[in-house]
Amino acid sequence: MTEAEREKLERQLTFARGLQIETRILEGSDVADTVVNFAPLHGVTRIFVPRQLKSVMRSWFGQDFVQRLVNLARDMQVTIVADRSTRRATS
């Protein structure tokens, strides 16, 4: 992860914590599987993930991360969140 990517991630975590959302940093070779296995053990029923528009997200999580997460998270609600900070104003 580059320094800029690390800083962006830290800003996002700080934002979530400011909203009193509990955050955790997980480690695993398969991110979707790691998240789905962690969730029921800790009472998680809802997962928010960014829509994968950028190649950076693909390099972090793998090309099919969101789809795999949705497929694996059968008893959880998965909300895919758009990144509005990169949207361009339309004329």
mmCIF file of N, CA and C in Angstrom:
data_model
loop_
_atom_site.group_PDB
_atom_site.id
_atom_site.type_symbol
_atom_site.label_atom_id
_atom_site.label_comp_id
_atom_site.label_asym_id
_atom_site.label_seq_id
_atom_site.Cartn_x
_atom_site.Cartn_y
_atom_site.Cartn_z
ATOM 1 N N MET A 1 0.854 -1.166 0.000
ATOM 2 C CA MET A 1 0.000 0.000 0.000
ATOM 3 C C MET A 1 0.905 1.236 0.000
ATOM 4 N N THR A 2 0.600 2.184 -0.868
ATOM 5 C CA THR A 2 1.398 3.410 -0.915
ATOM 6 C C THR A 2 1.048 4.305 0.270
ATOM 7 N N GLU A 3 1.856 5.301 0.493
ATOM 8 C CA GLU A 3 1.600 6.249 1.587
ATOM 9 C C GLU A 3 0.274 6.979 1.372
ATOM 10 N N ALA A 4 -0.021 7.371 0.135
ATOM 11 C CA ALA A 4 -1.287 8.060 -0.164
ATOM 12 C C ALA A 4 -2.481 7.136 0.103
ATOM 13 N N GLU A 5 -2.367 5.864 -0.274
ATOM 14 C CA GLU A 5 -3.442 4.896 -0.018
ATOM 15 C C GLU A 5 -3.626 4.684 1.479
ATOM 16 N N ARG A 6 -2.525 4.615 2.200
ATOM 17 C CA ARG A 6 -2.565 4.440 3.650
ATOM 18 C C ARG A 6 -3.251 5.643 4.313
ATOM 19 N N GLU A 7 -2.925 6.849 3.852
ATOM 20 C CA GLU A 7 -3.535 8.059 4.406
ATOM 21 C C GLU A 7 -5.038 8.098 4.121
ATOM 22 N N LYS A 8 -5.436 7.709 2.911
ATOM 23 C CA LYS A 8 -6.858 7.683 2.569
ATOM 24 C C LYS A 8 -7.602 6.683 3.445
ATOM 25 N N LEU A 9 -7.018 5.520 3.631
ATOM 26 C CA LEU A 9 -7.634 4.509 4.486
ATOM 27 C C LEU A 9 -7.774 5.024 5.915
ATOM 28 N N GLU A 10 -6.757 5.673 6.426
ATOM 29 C CA GLU A 10 -6.817 6.214 7.790
ATOM 30 C C GLU A 10 -7.892 7.299 7.914
ATOM 31 N N ARG A 11 -8.041 8.141 6.884
ATOM 32 C CA ARG A 11 -9.113 9.156 6.896
ATOM 33 C C ARG A 11 -10.486 8.491 6.947
ATOM 34 N N GLN A 12 -10.655 7.418 6.174
ATOM 35 C CA GLN A 12 -11.940 6.712 6.155
ATOM 36 C C GLN A 12 -12.218 6.059 7.506
ATOM 37 N N LEU A 13 -11.210 5.476 8.121
ATOM 38 C CA LEU A 13 -11.391 4.877 9.446
ATOM 39 C C LEU A 13 -11.710 5.942 10.490
ATOM 40 N N THR A 14 -11.035 7.070 10.417
ATOM 41 C CA THR A 14 -11.292 8.171 11.352
ATOM 42 C C THR A 14 -12.714 8.693 11.178
ATOM 43 N N PHE A 15 -13.175 8.806 9.946
ATOM 44 C CA PHE A 15 -14.544 9.242 9.678
ATOM 45 C C PHE A 15 -15.544 8.283 10.310
ATOM 46 N N ALA A 16 -15.351 6.985 10.093
ATOM 47 C CA ALA A 16 -16.256 5.971 10.649
ATOM 48 C C ALA A 16 -16.247 6.028 12.178
ATOM 49 N N ARG A 17 -15.077 6.142 12.756
ATOM 50 C CA ARG A 17 -14.976 6.208 14.223
ATOM 51 C C ARG A 17 -15.648 7.459 14.756
ATOM 52 N N GLY A 18 -15.572 8.560 13.999
ATOM 53 C CA GLY A 18 -16.249 9.799 14.393
ATOM 54 C C GLY A 18 -17.758 9.640 14.430
ATOM 55 N N LEU A 19 -18.277 8.714 13.634
ATOM 56 C CA LEU A 19 -19.710 8.404 13.635
ATOM 57 C C LEU A 19 -20.042 7.319 14.663
ATOM 58 N N GLN A 20 -19.056 6.987 15.491
ATOM 59 C CA GLN A 20 -19.170 5.956 16.523
ATOM 60 C C GLN A 20 -19.459 4.571 15.930
ATOM 61 N N ILE A 21 -18.882 4.328 14.763
ATOM 62 C CA ILE A 21 -18.956 3.025 14.127
ATOM 63 C C ILE A 21 -17.712 2.259 14.544
ATOM 64 N N GLU A 22 -17.928 1.080 15.110
ATOM 65 C CA GLU A 22 -16.795 0.267 15.523
ATOM 66 C C GLU A 22 -16.057 -0.217 14.283
ATOM 67 N N THR A 23 -14.763 -0.069 14.281
ATOM 68 C CA THR A 23 -13.950 -0.503 13.149
ATOM 69 C C THR A 23 -12.954 -1.558 13.612
ATOM 70 N N ARG A 24 -12.628 -2.462 12.720
ATOM 71 C CA ARG A 24 -11.627 -3.498 12.989
ATOM 72 C C ARG A 24 -10.764 -3.644 11.753
ATOM 73 N N ILE A 25 -9.521 -3.982 11.955
ATOM 74 C CA ILE A 25 -8.619 -4.284 10.853
ATOM 75 C C ILE A 25 -8.365 -5.787 10.899
ATOM 76 N N LEU A 26 -8.733 -6.468 9.823
ATOM 77 C CA LEU A 26 -8.612 -7.917 9.750
ATOM 78 C C LEU A 26 -7.480 -8.306 8.816
ATOM 79 N N GLU A 27 -6.914 -9.466 9.048
ATOM 80 C CA GLU A 27 -5.867 -9.988 8.178
ATOM 81 C C GLU A 27 -6.271 -11.371 7.677
ATOM 82 N N GLY A 28 -6.022 -11.613 6.409
ATOM 83 C CA GLY A 28 -6.314 -12.911 5.832
ATOM 84 C C GLY A 28 -5.947 -12.920 4.363
ATOM 85 N N SER A 29 -5.739 -14.094 3.818
ATOM 86 C CA SER A 29 -5.339 -14.191 2.413
ATOM 87 C C SER A 29 -6.525 -13.976 1.470
ATOM 88 N N ASP A 30 -7.742 -14.283 1.915
ATOM 89 C CA ASP A 30 -8.954 -14.075 1.116
ATOM 90 C C ASP A 30 -9.827 -13.088 1.882
ATOM 91 N N VAL A 31 -9.864 -11.847 1.435
ATOM 92 C CA VAL A 31 -10.519 -10.778 2.181
ATOM 93 C C VAL A 31 -12.003 -11.050 2.375
ATOM 94 N N ALA A 32 -12.711 -11.442 1.326
ATOM 95 C CA ALA A 32 -14.152 -11.692 1.446
ATOM 96 C C ALA A 32 -14.424 -12.801 2.452
ATOM 97 N N ASP A 33 -13.690 -13.885 2.365
ATOM 98 C CA ASP A 33 -13.856 -15.005 3.284
ATOM 99 C C ASP A 33 -13.524 -14.588 4.715
ATOM 100 N N THR A 34 -12.474 -13.811 4.901
ATOM 101 C CA THR A 34 -12.072 -13.344 6.228
ATOM 102 C C THR A 34 -13.172 -12.501 6.857
ATOM 103 N N VAL A 35 -13.754 -11.586 6.087
ATOM 104 C CA VAL A 35 -14.822 -10.716 6.590
ATOM 105 C C VAL A 35 -16.055 -11.538 6.961
ATOM 106 N N VAL A 36 -16.456 -12.432 6.079
ATOM 107 C CA VAL A 36 -17.668 -13.231 6.315
ATOM 108 C C VAL A 36 -17.490 -14.179 7.505
ATOM 109 N N ASN A 37 -16.305 -14.715 7.709
ATOM 110 C CA ASN A 37 -16.064 -15.577 8.863
ATOM 111 C C ASN A 37 -15.984 -14.788 10.164
ATOM 112 N N PHE A 38 -15.481 -13.585 10.113
ATOM 113 C CA PHE A 38 -15.375 -12.727 11.295
ATOM 114 C C PHE A 38 -16.757 -12.265 11.776
ATOM 115 N N ALA A 39 -17.609 -11.908 10.842
ATOM 116 C CA ALA A 39 -18.882 -11.257 11.150
ATOM 117 C C ALA A 39 -19.751 -11.998 12.172
ATOM 118 N N PRO A 40 -20.130 -13.241 11.948
ATOM 119 C CA PRO A 40 -21.037 -13.884 12.901
ATOM 120 C C PRO A 40 -20.414 -14.108 14.283
ATOM 121 N N LEU A 41 -19.108 -14.224 14.332
ATOM 122 C CA LEU A 41 -18.435 -14.414 15.617
ATOM 123 C C LEU A 41 -18.486 -13.158 16.486
ATOM 124 N N HIS A 42 -18.753 -12.011 15.851
ATOM 125 C CA HIS A 42 -18.744 -10.731 16.561
ATOM 126 C C HIS A 42 -20.074 -9.995 16.439
ATOM 127 N N GLY A 43 -21.119 -10.705 16.079
ATOM 128 C CA GLY A 43 -22.457 -10.118 16.026
ATOM 129 C C GLY A 43 -22.696 -9.146 14.885
ATOM 130 N N VAL A 44 -21.878 -9.215 13.852
ATOM 131 C CA VAL A 44 -22.039 -8.321 12.703
ATOM 132 C C VAL A 44 -23.133 -8.876 11.794
ATOM 133 N N THR A 45 -24.101 -8.030 11.472
ATOM 134 C CA THR A 45 -25.180 -8.437 10.568
ATOM 135 C C THR A 45 -25.240 -7.552 9.330
ATOM 136 N N ARG A 46 -24.449 -6.478 9.325
ATOM 137 C CA ARG A 46 -24.491 -5.524 8.217
ATOM 138 C C ARG A 46 -23.073 -5.119 7.833
ATOM 139 N N ILE A 47 -22.765 -5.203 6.550
ATOM 140 C CA ILE A 47 -21.430 -4.876 6.053
ATOM 141 C C ILE A 47 -21.553 -3.798 4.985
ATOM 142 N N PHE A 48 -20.755 -2.755 5.109
ATOM 143 C CA PHE A 48 -20.700 -1.688 4.118
ATOM 144 C C PHE A 48 -19.385 -1.808 3.361
ATOM 145 N N VAL A 49 -19.458 -1.789 2.040
ATOM 146 C CA VAL A 49 -18.265 -1.871 1.210
ATOM 147 C C VAL A 49 -18.354 -0.824 0.107
ATOM 148 N N PRO A 50 -17.202 -0.312 -0.330
ATOM 149 C CA PRO A 50 -17.219 0.642 -1.446
ATOM 150 C C PRO A 50 -17.399 -0.090 -2.757
ATOM 151 N N ARG A 51 -18.063 0.580 -3.696
ATOM 152 C CA ARG A 51 -18.145 0.039 -5.052
ATOM 153 C C ARG A 51 -16.745 0.068 -5.631
ATOM 154 N N GLN A 52 -16.368 -0.969 -6.334
ATOM 155 C CA GLN A 52 -15.008 -1.058 -6.857
ATOM 156 C C GLN A 52 -14.890 -0.378 -8.211
ATOM 157 N N LEU A 53 -14.538 0.888 -8.190
ATOM 158 C CA LEU A 53 -14.367 1.614 -9.435
ATOM 159 C C LEU A 53 -12.897 1.777 -9.790
ATOM 160 N N LYS A 54 -12.059 1.817 -8.792
ATOM 161 C CA LYS A 54 -10.665 2.133 -9.030
ATOM 162 C C LYS A 54 -9.812 0.876 -9.019
ATOM 163 N N SER A 55 -8.742 0.919 -9.777
ATOM 164 C CA SER A 55 -7.837 -0.223 -9.817
ATOM 165 C C SER A 55 -7.168 -0.443 -8.462
ATOM 166 N N VAL A 56 -7.042 0.607 -7.645
ATOM 167 C CA VAL A 56 -6.442 0.473 -6.317
ATOM 168 C C VAL A 56 -7.261 -0.502 -5.478
ATOM 169 N N MET A 57 -8.583 -0.365 -5.509
ATOM 170 C CA MET A 57 -9.438 -1.261 -4.750
ATOM 171 C C MET A 57 -9.283 -2.692 -5.254
ATOM 172 N N ARG A 58 -9.169 -2.852 -6.552
ATOM 173 C CA ARG A 58 -8.997 -4.190 -7.108
ATOM 174 C C ARG A 58 -7.680 -4.797 -6.654
ATOM 175 N N SER A 59 -6.629 -3.966 -6.571
ATOM 176 C CA SER A 59 -5.343 -4.511 -6.143
ATOM 177 C C SER A 59 -5.363 -4.866 -4.658
ATOM 178 N N TRP A 60 -6.140 -4.143 -3.857
ATOM 179 C CA TRP A 60 -6.237 -4.455 -2.425
ATOM 180 C C TRP A 60 -7.037 -5.714 -2.190
ATOM 181 N N PHE A 61 -8.200 -5.829 -2.828
ATOM 182 C CA PHE A 61 -9.167 -6.857 -2.485
ATOM 183 C C PHE A 61 -9.362 -7.936 -3.539
ATOM 184 N N GLY A 62 -8.838 -7.748 -4.707
ATOM 185 C CA GLY A 62 -9.080 -8.707 -5.776
ATOM 186 C C GLY A 62 -10.255 -8.254 -6.626
ATOM 187 N N GLN A 63 -10.268 -8.666 -7.869
ATOM 188 C CA GLN A 63 -11.230 -8.158 -8.833
ATOM 189 C C GLN A 63 -12.677 -8.452 -8.469
ATOM 190 N N ASP A 64 -12.950 -9.590 -7.895
ATOM 191 C CA ASP A 64 -14.327 -9.987 -7.627
ATOM 192 C C ASP A 64 -14.702 -9.869 -6.154
ATOM 193 N N PHE A 65 -14.035 -9.014 -5.397
ATOM 194 C CA PHE A 65 -14.254 -8.926 -3.960
ATOM 195 C C PHE A 65 -15.715 -8.686 -3.594
ATOM 196 N N VAL A 66 -16.327 -7.650 -4.148
ATOM 197 C CA VAL A 66 -17.702 -7.308 -3.777
ATOM 198 C C VAL A 66 -18.651 -8.450 -4.127
ATOM 199 N N GLN A 67 -18.521 -9.006 -5.306
ATOM 200 C CA GLN A 67 -19.393 -10.115 -5.703
ATOM 201 C C GLN A 67 -19.196 -11.324 -4.801
ATOM 202 N N ARG A 68 -17.944 -11.659 -4.498
ATOM 203 C CA ARG A 68 -17.677 -12.784 -3.597
ATOM 204 C C ARG A 68 -18.249 -12.527 -2.211
ATOM 205 N N LEU A 69 -18.091 -11.308 -1.717
ATOM 206 C CA LEU A 69 -18.621 -10.962 -0.398
ATOM 207 C C LEU A 69 -20.136 -11.134 -0.365
ATOM 208 N N VAL A 70 -20.813 -10.620 -1.372
ATOM 209 C CA VAL A 70 -22.274 -10.745 -1.440
ATOM 210 C C VAL A 70 -22.671 -12.222 -1.498
ATOM 211 N N ASN A 71 -21.966 -13.017 -2.283
ATOM 212 C CA ASN A 71 -22.284 -14.443 -2.390
ATOM 213 C C ASN A 71 -22.056 -15.200 -1.086
ATOM 214 N N LEU A 72 -21.010 -14.852 -0.358
ATOM 215 C CA LEU A 72 -20.671 -15.548 0.883
ATOM 216 C C LEU A 72 -21.510 -15.090 2.080
ATOM 217 N N ALA A 73 -21.951 -13.844 2.066
ATOM 218 C CA ALA A 73 -22.637 -13.244 3.228
ATOM 219 C C ALA A 73 -24.131 -13.510 3.162
ATOM 220 N N ARG A 74 -24.505 -14.746 3.216
ATOM 221 C CA ARG A 74 -25.911 -15.144 3.031
ATOM 222 C C ARG A 74 -26.846 -14.634 4.118
ATOM 223 N N ASP A 75 -26.410 -14.565 5.364
ATOM 224 C CA ASP A 75 -27.273 -14.141 6.461
ATOM 225 C C ASP A 75 -26.986 -12.716 6.910
ATOM 226 N N MET A 76 -26.335 -11.945 6.065
ATOM 227 C CA MET A 76 -25.976 -10.568 6.409
ATOM 228 C C MET A 76 -26.446 -9.613 5.328
ATOM 229 N N GLN A 77 -26.646 -8.377 5.730
ATOM 230 C CA GLN A 77 -26.994 -7.343 4.759
ATOM 231 C C GLN A 77 -25.704 -6.689 4.291
ATOM 232 N N VAL A 78 -25.488 -6.671 2.976
ATOM 233 C CA VAL A 78 -24.305 -6.037 2.396
ATOM 234 C C VAL A 78 -24.768 -4.800 1.648
ATOM 235 N N THR A 79 -24.243 -3.647 2.048
ATOM 236 C CA THR A 79 -24.583 -2.377 1.403
ATOM 237 C C THR A 79 -23.373 -1.904 0.623
ATOM 238 N N ILE A 80 -23.555 -1.690 -0.674
ATOM 239 C CA ILE A 80 -22.480 -1.207 -1.538
ATOM 240 C C ILE A 80 -22.627 0.303 -1.647
ATOM 241 N N VAL A 81 -21.593 1.014 -1.216
ATOM 242 C CA VAL A 81 -21.634 2.465 -1.100
ATOM 243 C C VAL A 81 -20.853 3.108 -2.238
ATOM 244 N N ALA A 82 -21.471 4.065 -2.916
ATOM 245 C CA ALA A 82 -20.796 4.797 -3.987
ATOM 246 C C ALA A 82 -19.818 5.797 -3.382
ATOM 247 N N ASP A 83 -18.707 6.027 -4.058
ATOM 248 C CA ASP A 83 -17.719 7.018 -3.637
ATOM 249 C C ASP A 83 -18.056 8.333 -4.315
ATOM 250 N N ARG A 84 -18.793 9.162 -3.643
ATOM 251 C CA ARG A 84 -19.250 10.421 -4.234
ATOM 252 C C ARG A 84 -18.144 11.465 -4.355
ATOM 253 N N SER A 85 -17.047 11.283 -3.657
ATOM 254 C CA SER A 85 -15.958 12.254 -3.727
ATOM 255 C C SER A 85 -15.294 12.286 -5.094
ATOM 256 N N THR A 86 -15.445 11.220 -5.881
ATOM 257 C CA THR A 86 -14.795 11.184 -7.197
ATOM 258 C C THR A 86 -15.771 11.510 -8.322
ATOM 259 N N ARG A 87 -17.027 11.731 -7.986
ATOM 260 C CA ARG A 87 -18.007 12.056 -9.031
ATOM 261 C C ARG A 87 -17.760 13.435 -9.579
ATOM 262 N N ARG A 88 -17.938 13.563 -10.878
ATOM 263 C CA ARG A 88 -17.777 14.856 -11.529
ATOM 264 C C ARG A 88 -19.148 15.498 -11.695
ATOM 265 N N ALA A 89 -19.177 16.792 -11.569
ATOM 266 C CA ALA A 89 -20.446 17.520 -11.769
ATOM 267 C C ALA A 89 -20.822 17.470 -13.237
ATOM 268 N N THR A 90 -22.089 17.193 -13.494
ATOM 269 C CA THR A 90 -22.552 17.170 -14.889
ATOM 270 C C THR A 90 -23.167 18.514 -15.234
ATOM 271 N N SER A 91 -22.955 18.930 -16.440
ATOM 272 C CA SER A 91 -23.478 20.240 -16.883
ATOM 273 C C SER A 91 -24.830 20.104 -17.512
#
